[in-house]
Tab-separated table of C-alpha atoms and ligand atoms in Angstrom:
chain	number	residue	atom	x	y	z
G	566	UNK	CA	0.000	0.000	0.000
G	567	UNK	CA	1.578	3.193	-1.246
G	568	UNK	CA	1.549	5.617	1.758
G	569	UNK	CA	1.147	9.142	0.684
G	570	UNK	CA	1.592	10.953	4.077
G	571	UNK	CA	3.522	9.428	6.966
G	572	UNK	CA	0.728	9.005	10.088
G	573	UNK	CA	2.111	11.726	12.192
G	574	UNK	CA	4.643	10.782	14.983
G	575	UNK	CA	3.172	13.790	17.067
G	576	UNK	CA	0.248	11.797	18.247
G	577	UNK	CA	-2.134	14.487	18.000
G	578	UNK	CA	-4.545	14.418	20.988
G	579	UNK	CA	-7.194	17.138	19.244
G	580	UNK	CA	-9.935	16.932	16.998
G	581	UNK	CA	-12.057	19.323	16.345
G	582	UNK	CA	-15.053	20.954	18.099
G	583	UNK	CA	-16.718	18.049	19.600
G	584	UNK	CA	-20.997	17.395	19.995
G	585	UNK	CA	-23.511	15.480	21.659
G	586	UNK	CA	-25.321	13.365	19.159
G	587	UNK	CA	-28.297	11.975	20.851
G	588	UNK	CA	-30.203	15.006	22.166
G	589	UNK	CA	-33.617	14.747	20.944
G	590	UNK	CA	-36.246	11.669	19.914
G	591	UNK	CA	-35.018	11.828	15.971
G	592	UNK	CA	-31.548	10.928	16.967
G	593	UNK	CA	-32.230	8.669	19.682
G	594	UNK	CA	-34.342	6.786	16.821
G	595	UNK	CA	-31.691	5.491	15.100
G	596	UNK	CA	-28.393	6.673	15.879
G	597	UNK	CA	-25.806	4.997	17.830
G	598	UNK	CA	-23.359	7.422	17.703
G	599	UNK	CA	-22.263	9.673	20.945
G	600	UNK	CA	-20.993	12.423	19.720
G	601	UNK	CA	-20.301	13.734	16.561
G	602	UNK	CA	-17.299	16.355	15.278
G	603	UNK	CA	-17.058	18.056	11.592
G	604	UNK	CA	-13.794	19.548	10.563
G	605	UNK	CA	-15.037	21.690	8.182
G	606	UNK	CA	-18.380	23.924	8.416
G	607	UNK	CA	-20.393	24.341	4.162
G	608	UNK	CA	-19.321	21.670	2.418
G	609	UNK	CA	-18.520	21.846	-1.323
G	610	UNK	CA	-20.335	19.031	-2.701
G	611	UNK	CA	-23.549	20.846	-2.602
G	612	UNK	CA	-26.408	18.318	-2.888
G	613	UNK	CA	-29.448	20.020	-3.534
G	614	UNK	CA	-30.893	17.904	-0.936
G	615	UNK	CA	-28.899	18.465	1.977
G	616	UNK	CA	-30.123	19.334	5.439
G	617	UNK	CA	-27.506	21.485	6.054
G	618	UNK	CA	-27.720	23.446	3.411
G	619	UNK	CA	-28.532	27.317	3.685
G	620	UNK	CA	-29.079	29.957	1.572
G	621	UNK	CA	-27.221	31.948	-0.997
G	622	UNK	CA	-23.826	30.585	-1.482
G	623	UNK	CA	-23.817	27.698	0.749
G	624	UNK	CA	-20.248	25.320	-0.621
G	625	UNK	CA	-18.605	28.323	-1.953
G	626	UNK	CA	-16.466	29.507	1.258
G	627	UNK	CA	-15.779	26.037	2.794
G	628	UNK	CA	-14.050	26.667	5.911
G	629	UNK	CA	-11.885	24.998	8.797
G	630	UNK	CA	-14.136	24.521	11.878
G	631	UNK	CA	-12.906	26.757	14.634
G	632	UNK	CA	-12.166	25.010	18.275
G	633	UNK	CA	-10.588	21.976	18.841
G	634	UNK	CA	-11.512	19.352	22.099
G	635	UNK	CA	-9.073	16.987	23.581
G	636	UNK	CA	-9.436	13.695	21.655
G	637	UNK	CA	-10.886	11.130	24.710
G	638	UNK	CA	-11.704	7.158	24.948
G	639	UNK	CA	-14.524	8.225	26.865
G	640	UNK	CA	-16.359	10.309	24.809
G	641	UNK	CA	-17.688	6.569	22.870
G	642	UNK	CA	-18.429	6.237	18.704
G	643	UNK	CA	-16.907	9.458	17.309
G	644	UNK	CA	-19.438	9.968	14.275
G	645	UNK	CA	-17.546	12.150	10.990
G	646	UNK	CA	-19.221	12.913	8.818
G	647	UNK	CA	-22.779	14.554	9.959
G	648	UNK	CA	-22.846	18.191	8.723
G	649	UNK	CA	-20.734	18.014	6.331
G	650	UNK	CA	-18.600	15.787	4.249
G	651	UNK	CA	-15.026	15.174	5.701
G	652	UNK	CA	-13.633	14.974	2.204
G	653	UNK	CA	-14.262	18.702	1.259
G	654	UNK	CA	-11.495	19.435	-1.828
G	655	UNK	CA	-9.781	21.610	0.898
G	656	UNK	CA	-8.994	18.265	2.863
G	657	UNK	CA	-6.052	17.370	0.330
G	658	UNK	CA	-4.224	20.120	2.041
G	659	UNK	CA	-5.473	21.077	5.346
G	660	UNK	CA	-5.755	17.396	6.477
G	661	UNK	CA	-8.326	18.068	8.973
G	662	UNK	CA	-10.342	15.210	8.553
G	663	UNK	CA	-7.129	12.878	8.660
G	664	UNK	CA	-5.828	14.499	11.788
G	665	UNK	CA	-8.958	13.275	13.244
G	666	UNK	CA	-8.578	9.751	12.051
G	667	UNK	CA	-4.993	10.312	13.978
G	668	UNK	CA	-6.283	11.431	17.282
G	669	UNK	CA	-8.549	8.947	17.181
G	670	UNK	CA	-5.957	5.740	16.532
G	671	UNK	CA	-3.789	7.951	19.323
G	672	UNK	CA	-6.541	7.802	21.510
G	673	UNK	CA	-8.247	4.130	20.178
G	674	UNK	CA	-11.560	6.250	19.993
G	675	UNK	CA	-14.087	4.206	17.622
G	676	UNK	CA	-15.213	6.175	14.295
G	677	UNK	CA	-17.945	5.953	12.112
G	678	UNK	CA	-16.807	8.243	8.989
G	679	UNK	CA	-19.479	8.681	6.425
G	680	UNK	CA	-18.515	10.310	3.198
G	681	UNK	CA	-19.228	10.555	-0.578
G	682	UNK	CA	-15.911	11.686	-0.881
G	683	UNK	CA	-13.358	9.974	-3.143
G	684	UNK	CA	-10.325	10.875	-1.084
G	685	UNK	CA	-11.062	8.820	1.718
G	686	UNK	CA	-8.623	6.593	-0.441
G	687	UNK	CA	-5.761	8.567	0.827
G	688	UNK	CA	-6.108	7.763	4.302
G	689	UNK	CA	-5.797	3.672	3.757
G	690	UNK	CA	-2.966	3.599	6.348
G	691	UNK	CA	-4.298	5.287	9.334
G	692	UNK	CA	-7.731	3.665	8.419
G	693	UNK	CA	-6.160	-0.400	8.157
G	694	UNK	CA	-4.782	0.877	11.522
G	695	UNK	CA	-8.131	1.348	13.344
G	696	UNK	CA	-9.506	-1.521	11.125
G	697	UNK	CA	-7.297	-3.760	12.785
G	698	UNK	CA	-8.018	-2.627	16.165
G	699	UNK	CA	-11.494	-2.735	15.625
G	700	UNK	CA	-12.217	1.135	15.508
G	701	UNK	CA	-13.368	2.071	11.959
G	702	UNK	CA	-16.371	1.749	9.874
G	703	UNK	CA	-16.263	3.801	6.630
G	704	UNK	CA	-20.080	4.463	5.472
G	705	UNK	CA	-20.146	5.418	1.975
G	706	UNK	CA	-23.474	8.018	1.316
G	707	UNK	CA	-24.705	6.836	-2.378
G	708	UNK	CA	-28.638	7.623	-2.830
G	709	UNK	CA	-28.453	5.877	-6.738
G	710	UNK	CA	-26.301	4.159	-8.982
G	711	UNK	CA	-27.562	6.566	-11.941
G	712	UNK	CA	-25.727	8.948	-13.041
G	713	UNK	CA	-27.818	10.825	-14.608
G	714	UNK	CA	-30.064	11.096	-11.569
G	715	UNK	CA	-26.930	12.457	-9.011
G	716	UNK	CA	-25.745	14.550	-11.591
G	717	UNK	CA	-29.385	16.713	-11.019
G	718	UNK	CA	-29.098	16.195	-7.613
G	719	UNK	CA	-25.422	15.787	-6.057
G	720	UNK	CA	-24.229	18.069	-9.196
G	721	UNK	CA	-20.429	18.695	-7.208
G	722	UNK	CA	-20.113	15.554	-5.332
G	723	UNK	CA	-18.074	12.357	-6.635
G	724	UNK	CA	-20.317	10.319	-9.571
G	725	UNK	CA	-21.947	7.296	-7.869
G	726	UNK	CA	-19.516	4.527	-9.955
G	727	UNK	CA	-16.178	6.573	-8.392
G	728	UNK	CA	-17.758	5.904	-4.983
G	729	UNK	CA	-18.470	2.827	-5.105
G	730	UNK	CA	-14.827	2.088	-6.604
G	731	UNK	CA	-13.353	4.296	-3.806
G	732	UNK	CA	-15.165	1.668	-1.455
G	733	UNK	CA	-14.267	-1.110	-3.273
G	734	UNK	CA	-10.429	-0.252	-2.328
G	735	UNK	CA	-11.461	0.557	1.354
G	736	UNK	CA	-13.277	-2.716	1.780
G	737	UNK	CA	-10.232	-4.302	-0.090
G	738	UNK	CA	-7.848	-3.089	2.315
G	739	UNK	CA	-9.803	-4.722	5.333
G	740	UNK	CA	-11.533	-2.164	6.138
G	741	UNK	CA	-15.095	-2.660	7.230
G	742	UNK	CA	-17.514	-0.639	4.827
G	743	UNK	CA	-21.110	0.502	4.740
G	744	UNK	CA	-23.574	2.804	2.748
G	745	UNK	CA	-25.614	5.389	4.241
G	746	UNK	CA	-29.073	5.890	1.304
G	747	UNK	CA	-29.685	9.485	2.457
G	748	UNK	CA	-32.007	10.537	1.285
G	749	UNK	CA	-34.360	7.950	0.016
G	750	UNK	CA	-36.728	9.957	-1.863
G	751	UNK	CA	-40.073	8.696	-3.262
G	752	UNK	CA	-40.956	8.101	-6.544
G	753	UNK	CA	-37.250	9.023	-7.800
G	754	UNK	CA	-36.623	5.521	-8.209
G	755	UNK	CA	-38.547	2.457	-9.526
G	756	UNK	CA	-38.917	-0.416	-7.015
G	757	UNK	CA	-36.409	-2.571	-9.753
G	758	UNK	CA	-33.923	0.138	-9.235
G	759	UNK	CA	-34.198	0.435	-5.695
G	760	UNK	CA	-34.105	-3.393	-5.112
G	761	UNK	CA	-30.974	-3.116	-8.024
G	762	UNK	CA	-29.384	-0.635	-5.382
G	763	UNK	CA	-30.024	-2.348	-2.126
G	764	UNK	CA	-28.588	-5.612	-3.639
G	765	UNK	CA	-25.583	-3.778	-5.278
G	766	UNK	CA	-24.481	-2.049	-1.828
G	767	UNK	CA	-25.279	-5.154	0.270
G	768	UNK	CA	-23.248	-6.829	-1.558
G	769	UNK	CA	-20.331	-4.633	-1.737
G	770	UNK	CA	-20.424	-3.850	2.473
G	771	UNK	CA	-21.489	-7.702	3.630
G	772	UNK	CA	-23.016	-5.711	6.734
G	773	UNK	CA	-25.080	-2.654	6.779
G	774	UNK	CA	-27.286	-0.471	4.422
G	775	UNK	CA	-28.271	2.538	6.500
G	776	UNK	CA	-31.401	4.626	5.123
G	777	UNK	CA	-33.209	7.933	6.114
G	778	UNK	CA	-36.083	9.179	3.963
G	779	UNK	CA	-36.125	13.159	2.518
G	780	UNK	CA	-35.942	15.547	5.302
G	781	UNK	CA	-37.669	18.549	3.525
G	782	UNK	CA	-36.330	22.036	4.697
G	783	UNK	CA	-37.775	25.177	4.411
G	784	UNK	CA	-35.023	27.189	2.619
G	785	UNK	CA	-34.358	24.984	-0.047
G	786	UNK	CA	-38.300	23.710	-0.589
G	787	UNK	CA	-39.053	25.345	-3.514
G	788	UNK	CA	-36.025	24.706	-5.359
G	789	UNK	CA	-35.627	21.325	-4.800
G	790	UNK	CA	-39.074	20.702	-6.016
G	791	UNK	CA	-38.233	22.588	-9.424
G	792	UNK	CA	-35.678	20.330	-9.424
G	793	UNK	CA	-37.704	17.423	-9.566
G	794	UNK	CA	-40.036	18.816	-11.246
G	795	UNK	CA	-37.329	19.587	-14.300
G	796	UNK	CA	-36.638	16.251	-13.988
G	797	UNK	CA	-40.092	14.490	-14.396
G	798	UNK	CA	-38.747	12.765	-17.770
G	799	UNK	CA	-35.781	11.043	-15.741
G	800	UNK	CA	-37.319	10.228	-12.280
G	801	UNK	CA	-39.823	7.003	-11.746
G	802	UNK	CA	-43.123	8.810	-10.859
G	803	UNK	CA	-43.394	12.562	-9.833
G	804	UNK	CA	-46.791	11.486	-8.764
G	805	UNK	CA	-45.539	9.367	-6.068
G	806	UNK	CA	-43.354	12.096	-5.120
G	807	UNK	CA	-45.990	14.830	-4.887
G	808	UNK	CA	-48.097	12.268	-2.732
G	809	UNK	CA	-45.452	12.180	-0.387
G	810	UNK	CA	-44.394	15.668	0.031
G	811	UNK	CA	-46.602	17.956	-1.064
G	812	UNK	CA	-45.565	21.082	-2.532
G	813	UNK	CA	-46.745	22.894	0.856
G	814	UNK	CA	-45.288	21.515	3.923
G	815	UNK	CA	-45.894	22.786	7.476
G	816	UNK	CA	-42.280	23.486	8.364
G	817	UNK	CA	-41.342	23.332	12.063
G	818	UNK	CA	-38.464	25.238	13.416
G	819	UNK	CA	-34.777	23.079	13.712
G	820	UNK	CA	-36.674	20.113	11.986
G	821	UNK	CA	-37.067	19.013	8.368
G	822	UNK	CA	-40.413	17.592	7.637
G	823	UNK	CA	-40.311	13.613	6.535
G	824	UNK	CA	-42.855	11.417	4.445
G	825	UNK	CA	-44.893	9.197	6.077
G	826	UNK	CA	-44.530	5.312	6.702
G	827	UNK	CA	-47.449	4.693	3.961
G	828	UNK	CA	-45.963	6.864	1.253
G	829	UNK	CA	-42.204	5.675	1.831
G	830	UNK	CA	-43.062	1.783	1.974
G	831	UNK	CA	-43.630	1.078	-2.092
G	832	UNK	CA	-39.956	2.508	-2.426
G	833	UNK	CA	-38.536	1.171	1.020
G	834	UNK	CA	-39.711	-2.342	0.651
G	835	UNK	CA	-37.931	-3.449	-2.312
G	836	UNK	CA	-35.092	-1.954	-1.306
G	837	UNK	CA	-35.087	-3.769	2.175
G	838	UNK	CA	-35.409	-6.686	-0.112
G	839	UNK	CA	-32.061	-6.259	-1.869
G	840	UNK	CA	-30.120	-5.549	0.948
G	841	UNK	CA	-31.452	-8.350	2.775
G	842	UNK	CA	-30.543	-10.529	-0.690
G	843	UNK	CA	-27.015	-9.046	-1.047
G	844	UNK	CA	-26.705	-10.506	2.427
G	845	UNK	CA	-26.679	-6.666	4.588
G	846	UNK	CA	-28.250	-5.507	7.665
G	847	UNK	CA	-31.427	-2.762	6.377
G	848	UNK	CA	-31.059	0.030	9.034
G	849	UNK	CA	-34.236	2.092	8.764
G	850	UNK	CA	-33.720	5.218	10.575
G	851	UNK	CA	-37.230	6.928	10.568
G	852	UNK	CA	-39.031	3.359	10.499
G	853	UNK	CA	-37.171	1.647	13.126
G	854	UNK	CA	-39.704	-1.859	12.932
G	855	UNK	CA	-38.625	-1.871	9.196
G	856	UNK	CA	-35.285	-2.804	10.326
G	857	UNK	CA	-33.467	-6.304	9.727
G	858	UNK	CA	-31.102	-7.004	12.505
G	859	UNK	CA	-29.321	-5.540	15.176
G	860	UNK	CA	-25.797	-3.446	14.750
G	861	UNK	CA	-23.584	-5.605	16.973
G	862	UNK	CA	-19.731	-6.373	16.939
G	863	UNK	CA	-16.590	-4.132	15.493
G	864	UNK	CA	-16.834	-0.580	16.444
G	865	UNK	CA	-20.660	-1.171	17.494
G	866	UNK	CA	-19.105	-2.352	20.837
G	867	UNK	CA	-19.553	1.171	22.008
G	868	UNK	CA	-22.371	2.523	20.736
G	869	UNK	CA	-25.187	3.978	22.278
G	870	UNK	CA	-28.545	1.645	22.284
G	871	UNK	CA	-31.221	3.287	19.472
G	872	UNK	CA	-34.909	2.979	19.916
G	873	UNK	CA	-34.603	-0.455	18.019
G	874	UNK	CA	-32.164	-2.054	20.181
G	875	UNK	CA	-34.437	-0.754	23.453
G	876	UNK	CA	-37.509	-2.252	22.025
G	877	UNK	CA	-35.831	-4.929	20.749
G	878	UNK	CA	-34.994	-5.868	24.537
G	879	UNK	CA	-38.258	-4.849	26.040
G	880	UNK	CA	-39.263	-7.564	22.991
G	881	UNK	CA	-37.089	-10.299	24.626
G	882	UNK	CA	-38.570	-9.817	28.396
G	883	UNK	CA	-40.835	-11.901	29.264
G	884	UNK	CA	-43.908	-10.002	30.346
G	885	UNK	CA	-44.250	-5.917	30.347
G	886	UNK	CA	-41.362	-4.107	31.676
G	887	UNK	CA	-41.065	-0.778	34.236
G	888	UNK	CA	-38.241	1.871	34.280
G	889	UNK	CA	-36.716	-0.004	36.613
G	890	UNK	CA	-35.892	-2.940	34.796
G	891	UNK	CA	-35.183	-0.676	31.353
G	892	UNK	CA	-33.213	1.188	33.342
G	893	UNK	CA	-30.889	-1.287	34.910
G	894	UNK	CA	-30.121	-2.583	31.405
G	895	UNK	CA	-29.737	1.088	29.428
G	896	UNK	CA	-27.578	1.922	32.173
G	897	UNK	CA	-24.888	-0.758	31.172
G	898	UNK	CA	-24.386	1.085	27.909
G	899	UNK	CA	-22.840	4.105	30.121
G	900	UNK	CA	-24.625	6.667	28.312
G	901	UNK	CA	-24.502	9.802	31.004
G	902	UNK	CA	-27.528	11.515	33.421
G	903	UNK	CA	-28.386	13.686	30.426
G	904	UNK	CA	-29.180	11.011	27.902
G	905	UNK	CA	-30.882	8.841	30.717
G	906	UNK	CA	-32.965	11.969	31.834
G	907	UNK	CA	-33.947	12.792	28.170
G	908	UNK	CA	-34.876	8.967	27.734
G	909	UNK	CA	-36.298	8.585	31.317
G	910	UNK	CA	-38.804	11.270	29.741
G	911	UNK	CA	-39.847	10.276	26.230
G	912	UNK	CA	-40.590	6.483	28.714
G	913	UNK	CA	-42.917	8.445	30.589
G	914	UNK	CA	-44.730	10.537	27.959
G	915	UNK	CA	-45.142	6.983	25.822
G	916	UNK	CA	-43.524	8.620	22.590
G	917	UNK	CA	-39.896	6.618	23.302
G	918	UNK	CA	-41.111	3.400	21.050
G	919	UNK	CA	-43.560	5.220	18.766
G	920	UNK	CA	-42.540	3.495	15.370
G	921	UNK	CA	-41.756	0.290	16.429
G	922	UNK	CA	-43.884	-3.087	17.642
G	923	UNK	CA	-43.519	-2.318	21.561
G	924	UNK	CA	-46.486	-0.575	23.092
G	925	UNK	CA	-48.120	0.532	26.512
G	926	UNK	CA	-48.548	-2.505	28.481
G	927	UNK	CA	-52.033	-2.489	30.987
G	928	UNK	CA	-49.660	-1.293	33.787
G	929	UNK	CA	-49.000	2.402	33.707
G	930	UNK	CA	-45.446	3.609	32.954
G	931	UNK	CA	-44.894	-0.254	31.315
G	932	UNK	CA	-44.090	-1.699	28.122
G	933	UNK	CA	-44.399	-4.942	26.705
G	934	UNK	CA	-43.466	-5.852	22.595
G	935	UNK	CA	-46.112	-7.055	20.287
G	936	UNK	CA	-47.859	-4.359	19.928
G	937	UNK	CA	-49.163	-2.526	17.137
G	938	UNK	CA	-46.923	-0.685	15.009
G	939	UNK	CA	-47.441	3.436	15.432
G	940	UNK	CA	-46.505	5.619	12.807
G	941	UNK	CA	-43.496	7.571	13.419
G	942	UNK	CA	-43.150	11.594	13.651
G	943	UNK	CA	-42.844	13.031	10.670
G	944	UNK	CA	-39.745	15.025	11.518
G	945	UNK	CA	-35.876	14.762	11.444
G	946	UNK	CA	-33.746	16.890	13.784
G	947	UNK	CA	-31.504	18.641	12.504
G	948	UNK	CA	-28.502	17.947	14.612
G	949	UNK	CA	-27.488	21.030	16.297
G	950	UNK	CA	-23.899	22.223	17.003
G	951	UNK	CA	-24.515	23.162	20.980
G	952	UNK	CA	-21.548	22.901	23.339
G	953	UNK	CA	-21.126	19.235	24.943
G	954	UNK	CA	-22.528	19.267	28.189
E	703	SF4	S1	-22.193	15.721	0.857
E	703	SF4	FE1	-23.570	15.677	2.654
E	703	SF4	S2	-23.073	17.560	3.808
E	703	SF4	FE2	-22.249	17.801	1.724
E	703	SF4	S3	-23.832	18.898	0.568
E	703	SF4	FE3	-24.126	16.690	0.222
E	703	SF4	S4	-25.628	16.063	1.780
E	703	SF4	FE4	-24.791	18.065	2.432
């Protein structure tokens, strides 16, 4: 393996401005990560999509993010990757993103690096290094294998076949791989493609498929639908689009409005069913019952439990469970007085297992698995960059 820059001999110990990731119902849902840092703040690539995205000239200045934290084994799954991509073109010389993968071999601090970035291909050395220690998975972000489709939509960001090649060469190396399908928008792709993309990126990773459905933001709304609406020759069924997000949407402040279970399943299904044929885990993020399996082994050793893995153990009691019980085995996971507060809460208004097939036992303040499925919120969070508590 050619090397292209030594791993540095300094052992850096910072990384940049560091977050809490779980802080709200929408992340609890389906993240396991515990905190999350971005080196840069915009991010080049664009996507007309993205939740992060603001107005005007949103890419164009890409800058370093300021502040730096001390790099530390307790602060659990490191997640890269969430407002912006850590493969920015600036990367290639202010090697922010790989002084994080440094800090965090330094440190052994698990990572979960999610990119569409091409360049990740540099960093093979310090990333075979985590790899073999355990601490790495590298999460590709591909929404379709057309081309013609991310060129409307991802117009800056690598083309779909140089991804896939890029993680080709990451999961050659050793390295343990997974795709993030953010966003899964419906009617831009027939079932036959979807199931052609779930099987395709199972088969490449061997272990997870991660998926969110369209987070609609206000500021970009009426763009993105000309956008798909300029596109009604290329995309599967504007109809089916239109049904799902309307063209007016009751935006909520901090939160991007989602589809609902109904209108995503005709494009979720067949995908779940080729990632579950190309032999992957389906991680539904806003639909957590729609999920295949639990995230378990290699850097998922320190994650922090999602609203599947709680109701999948409530699922495995025998008989309704109280807080007490829930309690004594969320508390094993170490995740802090604020997280078991917040989550102590959302138990006692009933919304924690809304979405998935555990429901209000007879019993007040109990829960027992079976139960009818209840449609999720229709929002996503947009993760916020408050100071860690
Ligand atoms: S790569 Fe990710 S962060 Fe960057 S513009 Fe696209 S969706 Fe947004």
């Amino acid at each position: 393996m050619s090397t292209l820059i030594p791993i540095s001999n300094r052992r850096p110990r910072q990384i940049p401005r560091v977050f809490d990731f779980q802080t709200s119902i929408e992340t609890i849902r389906a993240h396991h990560w515990r905190v999350f840092s971005d080196a840069y703040s915009g991010c080049a690539f664009t996507c007309s999509y993205c939740l992060y995205k603001g107005p005007g000239d949103y890419g164009r200045h890409v800058k370093v993010s300021p502040g730096s934290a001390e790099a530390d084994p307790s602060m659990g799954i490191l997640d890269i990757g969430t407002t912006t991509d850590p493969y920015q073109p600036i990367e290639a010389t202010e090697l922010r993103t790989r002084g994080i993968l440094e800090a965090a071999l330094a440190q052994q601090i698990p990572v979960f690096l999610l990119t569409r970035g091409t360049m990740v291909t540099r960093d093979l050395d310090v990333l075979t290094e985590l790899a073999k220690r355990g601490l790495i998975e590298v999460c590709f972000s591909v929404i379709t294998l057309r081309e013609d489709l991310a060129r409307t939509l991802e117009v800056r960001a690598p083309a779909p076949a140089d991804r896939l090649k890029a993680a080709e060469q990451v999961a050659a190396a050793g390295i343990p791989v997974s795709f993030h399908v953010a966003p899964v928008i419906p009617g831009l792709q027939s079932p036959a493609e979807m199931d052609r993309l779930g099987y395709e990126l199972a088969s490449l990773s061997g272990r997870h498929v991660f998926n969110a459905v369209l987070g609609a933001q206000k500021a970009w709304w009426n763009t993105f639908y000309g956008v798909m609406e300029g596109a009604a020759d290329a995309i599967d069924s504007l109809e089916l689009f239109r049904a799902a997000y309307p063209r007016e949407l009751d935006f909520e402040r901090d939160a991007a409005v989602n589809c609902g279970l109904s209108d995503a399943l005709s494009t979720l299904l067949p995908f779940r069913d080729g990632v579950t044929r190309g032999g992957a885990t389906f991680v539904a993020e806003n639909f957590p019952h729609l999920t295949t399996g639990p995230l378990e082994g290699g850097i998922y050793r320190w994650k922090l439990p999602t609203v599947y893995d709680m109701a999948r153990w409530v699922s495995a009691q025998t008989g309704p469970v109280d807080w007490g019980a829930f309690s004594a085995w969320y508390a094993g996971h170490t995740p802090g007085d604020r997280l078991t507060g917040l989550v102590r809460g959302l138990w006692d208004q009933g919304e924690l297992f809304v979405g998935t097939a555990v429901g209000p036992a007879a019993e007040p303040g109990t829960y027992i698995g079976g139960a009818e499925i209840v449609e999720t919120a229709r929002t996503t969070l947009v993760a916020r960059r408050g100071a860690r508590k």
